[in-house]
Short mmCIF file of C-alpha atoms and ligand atoms in Angstrom, two decimals:
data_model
loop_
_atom_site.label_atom_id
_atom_site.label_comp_id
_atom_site.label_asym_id
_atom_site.label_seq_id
_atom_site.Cartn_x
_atom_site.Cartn_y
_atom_site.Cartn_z
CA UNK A 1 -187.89 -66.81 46.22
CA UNK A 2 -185.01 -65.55 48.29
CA UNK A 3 -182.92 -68.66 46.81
CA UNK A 4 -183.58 -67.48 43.61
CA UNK A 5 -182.87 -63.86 44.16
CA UNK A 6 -179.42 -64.88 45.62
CA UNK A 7 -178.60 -66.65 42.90
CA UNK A 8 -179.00 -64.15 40.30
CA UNK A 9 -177.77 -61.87 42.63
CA UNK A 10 -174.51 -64.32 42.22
CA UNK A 11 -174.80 -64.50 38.19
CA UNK A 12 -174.66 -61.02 38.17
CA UNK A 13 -172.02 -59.83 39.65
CA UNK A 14 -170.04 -62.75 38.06
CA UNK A 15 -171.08 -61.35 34.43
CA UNK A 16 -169.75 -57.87 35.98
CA UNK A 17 -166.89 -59.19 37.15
CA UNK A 18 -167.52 -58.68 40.91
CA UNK A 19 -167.82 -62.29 42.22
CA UNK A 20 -166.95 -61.96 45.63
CA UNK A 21 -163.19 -63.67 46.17
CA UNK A 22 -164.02 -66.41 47.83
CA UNK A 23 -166.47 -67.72 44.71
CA UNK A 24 -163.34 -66.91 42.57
CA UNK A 25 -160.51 -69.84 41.60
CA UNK A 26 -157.16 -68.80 44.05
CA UNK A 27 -154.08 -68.62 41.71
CA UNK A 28 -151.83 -71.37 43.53
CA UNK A 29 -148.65 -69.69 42.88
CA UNK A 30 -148.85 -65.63 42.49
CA UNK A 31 -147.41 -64.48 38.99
CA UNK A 32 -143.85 -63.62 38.43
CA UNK A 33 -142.25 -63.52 34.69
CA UNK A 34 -139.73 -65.89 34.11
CA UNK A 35 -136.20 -63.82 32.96
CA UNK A 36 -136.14 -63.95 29.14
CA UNK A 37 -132.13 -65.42 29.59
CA UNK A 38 -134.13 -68.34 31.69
CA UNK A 39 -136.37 -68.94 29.32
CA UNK A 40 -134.28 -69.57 26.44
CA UNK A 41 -132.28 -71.69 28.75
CA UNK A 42 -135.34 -73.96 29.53
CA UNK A 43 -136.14 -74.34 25.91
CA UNK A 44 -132.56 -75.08 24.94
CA UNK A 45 -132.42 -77.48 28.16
CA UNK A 46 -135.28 -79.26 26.93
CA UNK A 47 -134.26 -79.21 23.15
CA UNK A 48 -137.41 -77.46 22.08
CA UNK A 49 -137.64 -78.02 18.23
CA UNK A 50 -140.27 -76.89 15.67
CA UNK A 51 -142.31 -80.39 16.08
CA UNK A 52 -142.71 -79.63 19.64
CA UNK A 53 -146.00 -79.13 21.39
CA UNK A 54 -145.43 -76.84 24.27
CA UNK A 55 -147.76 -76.00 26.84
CA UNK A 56 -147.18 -73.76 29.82
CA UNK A 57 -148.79 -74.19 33.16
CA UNK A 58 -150.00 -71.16 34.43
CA UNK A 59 -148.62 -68.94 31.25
CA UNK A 60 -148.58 -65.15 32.49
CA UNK A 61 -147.67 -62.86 30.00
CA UNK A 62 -147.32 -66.01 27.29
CA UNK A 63 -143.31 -65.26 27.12
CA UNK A 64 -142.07 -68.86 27.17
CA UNK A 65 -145.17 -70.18 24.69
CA UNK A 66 -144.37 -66.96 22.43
CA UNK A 67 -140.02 -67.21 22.43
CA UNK A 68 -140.69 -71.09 20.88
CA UNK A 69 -143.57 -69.83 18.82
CA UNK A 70 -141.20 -66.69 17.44
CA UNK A 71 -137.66 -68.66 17.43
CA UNK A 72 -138.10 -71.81 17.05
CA UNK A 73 -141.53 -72.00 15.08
CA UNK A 74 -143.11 -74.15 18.09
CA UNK A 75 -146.58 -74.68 18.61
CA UNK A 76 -148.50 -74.63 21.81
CA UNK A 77 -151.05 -72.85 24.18
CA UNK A 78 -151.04 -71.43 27.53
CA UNK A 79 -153.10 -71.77 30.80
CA UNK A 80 -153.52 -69.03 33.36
CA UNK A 81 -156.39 -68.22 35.75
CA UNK A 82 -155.32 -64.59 35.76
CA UNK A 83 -157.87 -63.68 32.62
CA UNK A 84 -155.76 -60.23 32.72
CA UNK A 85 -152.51 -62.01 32.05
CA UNK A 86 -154.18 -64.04 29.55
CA UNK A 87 -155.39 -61.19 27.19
CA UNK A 88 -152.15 -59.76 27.60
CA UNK A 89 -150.44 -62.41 26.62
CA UNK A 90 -152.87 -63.44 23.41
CA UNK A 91 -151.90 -59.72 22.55
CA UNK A 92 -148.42 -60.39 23.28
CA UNK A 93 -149.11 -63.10 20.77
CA UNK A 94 -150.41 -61.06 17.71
CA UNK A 95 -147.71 -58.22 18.34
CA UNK A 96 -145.01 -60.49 17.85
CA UNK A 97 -146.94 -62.54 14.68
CA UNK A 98 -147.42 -66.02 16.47
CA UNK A 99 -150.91 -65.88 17.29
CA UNK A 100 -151.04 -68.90 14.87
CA UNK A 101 -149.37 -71.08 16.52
CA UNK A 102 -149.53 -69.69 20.43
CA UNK A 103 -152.53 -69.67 21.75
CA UNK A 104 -153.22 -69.12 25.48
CA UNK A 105 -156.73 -70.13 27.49
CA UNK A 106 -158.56 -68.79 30.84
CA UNK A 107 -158.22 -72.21 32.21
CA UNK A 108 -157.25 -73.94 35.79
CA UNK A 109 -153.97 -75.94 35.39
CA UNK A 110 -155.12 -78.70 37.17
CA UNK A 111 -158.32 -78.72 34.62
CA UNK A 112 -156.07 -78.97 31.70
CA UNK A 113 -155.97 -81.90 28.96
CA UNK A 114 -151.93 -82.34 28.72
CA UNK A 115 -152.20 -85.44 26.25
CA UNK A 116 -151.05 -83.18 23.51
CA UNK A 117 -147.20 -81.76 25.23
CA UNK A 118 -144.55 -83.03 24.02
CA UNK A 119 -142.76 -80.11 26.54
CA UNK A 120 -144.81 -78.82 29.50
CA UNK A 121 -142.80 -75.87 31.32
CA UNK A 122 -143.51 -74.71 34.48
CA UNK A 123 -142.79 -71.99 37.07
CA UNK A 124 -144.97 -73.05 39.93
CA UNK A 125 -144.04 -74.11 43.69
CA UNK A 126 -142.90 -77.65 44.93
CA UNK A 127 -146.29 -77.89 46.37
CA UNK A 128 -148.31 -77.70 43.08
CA UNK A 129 -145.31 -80.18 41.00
CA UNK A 130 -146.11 -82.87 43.71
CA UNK A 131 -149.96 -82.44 43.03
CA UNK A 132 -149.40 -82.40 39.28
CA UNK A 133 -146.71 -85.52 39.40
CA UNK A 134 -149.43 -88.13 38.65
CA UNK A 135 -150.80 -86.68 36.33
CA UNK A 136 -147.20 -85.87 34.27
CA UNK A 137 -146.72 -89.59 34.74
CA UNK A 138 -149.31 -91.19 33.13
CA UNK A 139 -148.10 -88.61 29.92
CA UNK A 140 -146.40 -90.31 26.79
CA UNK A 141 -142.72 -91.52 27.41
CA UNK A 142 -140.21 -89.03 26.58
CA UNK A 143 -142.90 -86.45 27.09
CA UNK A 144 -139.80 -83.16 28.61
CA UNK A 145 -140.76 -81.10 31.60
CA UNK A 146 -139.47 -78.41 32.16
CA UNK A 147 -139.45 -76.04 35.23
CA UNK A 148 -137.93 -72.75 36.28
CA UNK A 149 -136.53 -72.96 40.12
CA UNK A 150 -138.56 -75.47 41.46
CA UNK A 151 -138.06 -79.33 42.05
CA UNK A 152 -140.04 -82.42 42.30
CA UNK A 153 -138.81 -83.57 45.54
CA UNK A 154 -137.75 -87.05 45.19
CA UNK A 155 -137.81 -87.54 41.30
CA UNK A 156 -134.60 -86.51 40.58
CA UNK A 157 -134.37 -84.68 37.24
CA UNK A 158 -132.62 -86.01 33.84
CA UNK A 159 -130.67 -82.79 33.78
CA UNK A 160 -130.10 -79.04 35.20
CA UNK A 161 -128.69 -76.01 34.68
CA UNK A 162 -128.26 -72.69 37.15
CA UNK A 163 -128.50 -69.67 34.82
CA UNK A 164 -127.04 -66.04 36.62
CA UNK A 165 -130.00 -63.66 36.50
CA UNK A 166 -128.38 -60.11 37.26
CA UNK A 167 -130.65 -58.03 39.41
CA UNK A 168 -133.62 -61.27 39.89
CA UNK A 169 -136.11 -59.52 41.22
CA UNK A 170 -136.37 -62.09 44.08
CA UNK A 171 -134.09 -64.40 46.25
CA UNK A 172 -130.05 -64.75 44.87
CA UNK A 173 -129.48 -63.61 41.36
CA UNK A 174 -129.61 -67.06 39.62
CA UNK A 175 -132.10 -69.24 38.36
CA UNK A 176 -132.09 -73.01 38.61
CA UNK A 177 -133.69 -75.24 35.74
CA UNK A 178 -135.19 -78.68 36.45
CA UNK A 179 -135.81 -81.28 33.33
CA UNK A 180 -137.01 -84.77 33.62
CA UNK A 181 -138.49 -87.20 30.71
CA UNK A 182 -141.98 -88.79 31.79
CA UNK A 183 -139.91 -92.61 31.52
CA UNK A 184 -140.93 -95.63 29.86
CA UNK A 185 -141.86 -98.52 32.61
CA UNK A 186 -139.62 -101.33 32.81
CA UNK A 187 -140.09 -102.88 35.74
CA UNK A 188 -140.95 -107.01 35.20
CA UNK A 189 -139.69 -110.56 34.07
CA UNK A 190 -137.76 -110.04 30.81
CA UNK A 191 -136.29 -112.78 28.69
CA UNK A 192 -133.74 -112.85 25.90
CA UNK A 193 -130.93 -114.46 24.09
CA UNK A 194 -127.39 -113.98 23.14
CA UNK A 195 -125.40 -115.96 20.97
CA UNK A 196 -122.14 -117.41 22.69
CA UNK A 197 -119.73 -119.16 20.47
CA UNK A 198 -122.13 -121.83 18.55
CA UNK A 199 -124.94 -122.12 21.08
CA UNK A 200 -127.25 -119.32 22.31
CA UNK A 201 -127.11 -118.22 26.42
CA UNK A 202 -130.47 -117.45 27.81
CA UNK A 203 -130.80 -114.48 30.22
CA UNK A 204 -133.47 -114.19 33.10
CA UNK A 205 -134.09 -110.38 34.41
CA UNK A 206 -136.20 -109.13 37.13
CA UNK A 207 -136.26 -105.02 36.87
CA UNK A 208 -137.98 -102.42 39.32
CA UNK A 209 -138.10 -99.12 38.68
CA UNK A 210 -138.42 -96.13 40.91
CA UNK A 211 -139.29 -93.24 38.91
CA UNK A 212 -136.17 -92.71 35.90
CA UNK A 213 -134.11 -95.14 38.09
CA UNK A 214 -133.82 -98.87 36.99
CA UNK A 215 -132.27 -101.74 39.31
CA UNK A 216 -132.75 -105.57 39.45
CA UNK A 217 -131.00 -108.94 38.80
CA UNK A 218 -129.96 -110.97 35.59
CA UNK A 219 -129.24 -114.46 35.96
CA UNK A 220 -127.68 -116.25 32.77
CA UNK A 221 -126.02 -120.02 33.26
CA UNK A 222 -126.54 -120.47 36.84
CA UNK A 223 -125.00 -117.33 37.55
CA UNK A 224 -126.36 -114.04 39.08
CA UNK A 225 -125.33 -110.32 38.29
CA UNK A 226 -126.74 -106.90 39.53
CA UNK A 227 -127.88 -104.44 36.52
CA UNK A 228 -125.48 -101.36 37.40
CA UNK A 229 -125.89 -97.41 36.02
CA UNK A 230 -129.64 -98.52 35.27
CA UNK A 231 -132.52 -95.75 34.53
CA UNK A 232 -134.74 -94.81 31.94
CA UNK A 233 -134.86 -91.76 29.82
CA UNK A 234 -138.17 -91.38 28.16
CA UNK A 235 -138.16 -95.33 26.21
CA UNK A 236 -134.62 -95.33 26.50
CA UNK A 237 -133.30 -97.71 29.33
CA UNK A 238 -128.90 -98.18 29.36
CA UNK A 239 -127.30 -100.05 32.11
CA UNK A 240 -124.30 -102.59 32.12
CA UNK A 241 -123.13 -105.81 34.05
CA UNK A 242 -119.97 -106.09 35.35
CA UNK A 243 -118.97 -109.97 33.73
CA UNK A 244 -116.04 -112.05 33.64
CA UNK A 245 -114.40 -112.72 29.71
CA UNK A 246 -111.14 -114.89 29.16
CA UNK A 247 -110.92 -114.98 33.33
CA UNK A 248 -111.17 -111.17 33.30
CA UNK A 249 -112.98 -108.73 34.28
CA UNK A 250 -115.25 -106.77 32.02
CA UNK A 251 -118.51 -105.04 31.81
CA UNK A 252 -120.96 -105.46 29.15
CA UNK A 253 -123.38 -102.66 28.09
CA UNK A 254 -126.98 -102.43 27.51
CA UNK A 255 -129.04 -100.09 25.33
CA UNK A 256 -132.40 -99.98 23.72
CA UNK A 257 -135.77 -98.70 23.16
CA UNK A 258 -138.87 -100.25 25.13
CA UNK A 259 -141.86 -100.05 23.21
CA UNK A 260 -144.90 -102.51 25.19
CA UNK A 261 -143.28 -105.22 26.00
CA UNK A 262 -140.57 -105.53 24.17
CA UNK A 263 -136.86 -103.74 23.92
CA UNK A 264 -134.75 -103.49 21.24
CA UNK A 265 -130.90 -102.34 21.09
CA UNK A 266 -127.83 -103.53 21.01
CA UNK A 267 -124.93 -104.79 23.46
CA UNK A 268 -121.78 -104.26 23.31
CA UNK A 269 -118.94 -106.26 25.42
CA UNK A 270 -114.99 -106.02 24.67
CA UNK A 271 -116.27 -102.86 21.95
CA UNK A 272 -117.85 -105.77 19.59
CA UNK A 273 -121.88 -105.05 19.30
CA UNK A 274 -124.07 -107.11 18.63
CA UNK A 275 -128.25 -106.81 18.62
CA UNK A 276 -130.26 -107.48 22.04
CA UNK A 277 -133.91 -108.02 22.03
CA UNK A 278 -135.66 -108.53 24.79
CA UNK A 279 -139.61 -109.76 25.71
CA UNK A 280 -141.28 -109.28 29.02
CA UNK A 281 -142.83 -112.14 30.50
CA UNK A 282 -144.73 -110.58 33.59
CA UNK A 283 -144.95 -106.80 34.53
CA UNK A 284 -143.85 -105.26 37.65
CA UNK A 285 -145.37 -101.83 39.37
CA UNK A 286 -143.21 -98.85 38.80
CA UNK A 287 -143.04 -96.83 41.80
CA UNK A 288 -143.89 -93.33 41.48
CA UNK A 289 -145.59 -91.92 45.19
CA UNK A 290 -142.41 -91.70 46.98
C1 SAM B 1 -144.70 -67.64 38.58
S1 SAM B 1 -145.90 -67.24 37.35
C2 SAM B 1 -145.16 -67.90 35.88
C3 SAM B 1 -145.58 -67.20 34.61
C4 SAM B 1 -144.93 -67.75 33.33
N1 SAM B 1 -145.06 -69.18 33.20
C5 SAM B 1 -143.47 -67.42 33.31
O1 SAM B 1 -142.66 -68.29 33.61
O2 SAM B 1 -143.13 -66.24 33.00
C6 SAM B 1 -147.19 -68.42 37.73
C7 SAM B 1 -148.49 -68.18 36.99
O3 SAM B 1 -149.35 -69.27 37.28
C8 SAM B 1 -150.68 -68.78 37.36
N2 SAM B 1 -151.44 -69.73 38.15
C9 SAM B 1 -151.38 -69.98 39.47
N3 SAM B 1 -152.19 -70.98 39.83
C10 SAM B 1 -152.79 -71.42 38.69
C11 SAM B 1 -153.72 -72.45 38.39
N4 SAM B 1 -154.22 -73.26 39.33
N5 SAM B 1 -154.11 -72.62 37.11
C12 SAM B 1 -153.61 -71.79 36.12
N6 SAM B 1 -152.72 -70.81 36.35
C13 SAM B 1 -152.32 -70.61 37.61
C14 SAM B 1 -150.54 -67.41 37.99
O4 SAM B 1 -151.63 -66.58 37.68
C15 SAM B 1 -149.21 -66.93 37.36
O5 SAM B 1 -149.46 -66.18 36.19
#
């Protein structure tokens, strides 16, 4: 009987809005707007277009959701446990006519279904990147994230940008801007052809894959090469070997789009291109815990 008293005693004061704290979900990273001039520099970092999906991880007052909603005609949502900064930023949404296409939830970050980004922007600590990191992994290929100040510790980002923030309201008045593209996996066997003179050359390549960053082996006529300048941007993966042509030294470049098991570009060698497909025969592990 007490059990049950406690219990509505509990529903209660949640209706009222008086759980005590402890009952109520901890905001992992305390809210602080990102600068509008950051904000249009993480969109334009990211190359935010109108077929974008954006959706920002603990949203605030909506302002990065709502700038690509208003000038770029983006759509997305926002998550925020802060129910406050939620309504304020769904009214943020109607004042400035976007409330069609930004939308903005009471919702954990951690809880939320990301299948839909395209773009995810972020201003939340080291700490909660690294916990998210799996997750943005297992995310489409070429999915952009994008985050204001903080890093992701060893997986370097595809680009960044330090923006001067006159009068920051915290630490040196600058802001740094992280953005990485969830990559493609290439590690494995892979297996193609190239035509040389009349007869066709047959290339052997063994690839791992560390996060964006690509190295391995080919091995073509009994000879061996390293794959050098090798990573992966989204399905993009570019490298190039260094070769020998005519009893000189040359390098011959690599570029294409992986899509399952197979990648398709072109090479180019002495600026003559020519198309490069290749098949993988067995699949590595792409390492993404370190
Ligand atoms: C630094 S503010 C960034 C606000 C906004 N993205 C911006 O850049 O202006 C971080 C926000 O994340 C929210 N937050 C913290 N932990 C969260 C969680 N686990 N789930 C959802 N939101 C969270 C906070 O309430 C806060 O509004």
């Amino acid at each position: 009987m007490r059990f049950l008293h406690s219990i509505r005693w509990f529903i209660a004061l949640g209706i009222a809005g008086l759980m005590p704290p402890a009952l109520v979900q901890a905001a992992d990273v305390p809210y602080v707007p990102t600068p509008q001039v950051v904000v249009d520099a993480m969109l334009k970092i990211a190359n935010v277009g109108p077929n974008d999906y954006l959706i920002d991880l603990g949203s605030g007052d909506g302002r990065i959701v709502i700038t690509a909603a208003k000038k770029i005609g983006t759509r997305g949502f926002g998550v925020d446990l802060d129910d406050n900064l939620v309504r304020i930023a769904q009214r943020n949404a109607e004042k400035e006519g976007v409330a069609d296409r930004a939308a903005f939830f009471t919702r954990n970050l951690f809880d939320t279904d990301l299948g839909k980004a395209s773009v995810i922007s972020m201003y939340l600590f080291n700490s909660v990147n690294l916990r998210l990191r799996p997750s943005l992994f297992k995310l489409k290929p070429g999915t952009r994230l994008v985050s204001h100040d903080f890093d992701m510790a060893k997986w370097a980002p595809d680009d960044k940008l330090s923006v001067d923030v006159p009068g920051k309201s915290y630490g040196p008045p600058s802001s740094e801007i992280f953005m990485w593209v969830v990559p493609a996996d290439a590690s494995g066997q892979w297996r193609w052809q190239l035509p040389s003179g009349d007869a066709k050359m047959e290339y052997d390549a063994s690839f791992e894959q560390t996060f964006q960053m690509v190295s391995g082996t080919i091995r073509s006529g009994g000879r061996a090469a390293p794959v050098r300048d090798a990573r992966m941007r989204g399905e993009i993966i570019v490298f190039y070997v260094a070769t020998e042509r005519d009893g000189r030294a040359t390098r011959q470049e690599f570029s294409g789009r992986l899509s399952g098991d197979v990648i398709e570009g072109h090479t180019v060698i002495d600026g003559v291109k020519a198309p490069w497909r290749a098949t993988r025969v067995s699949r590595g592990r792409m390492i993404i815990d370190n």
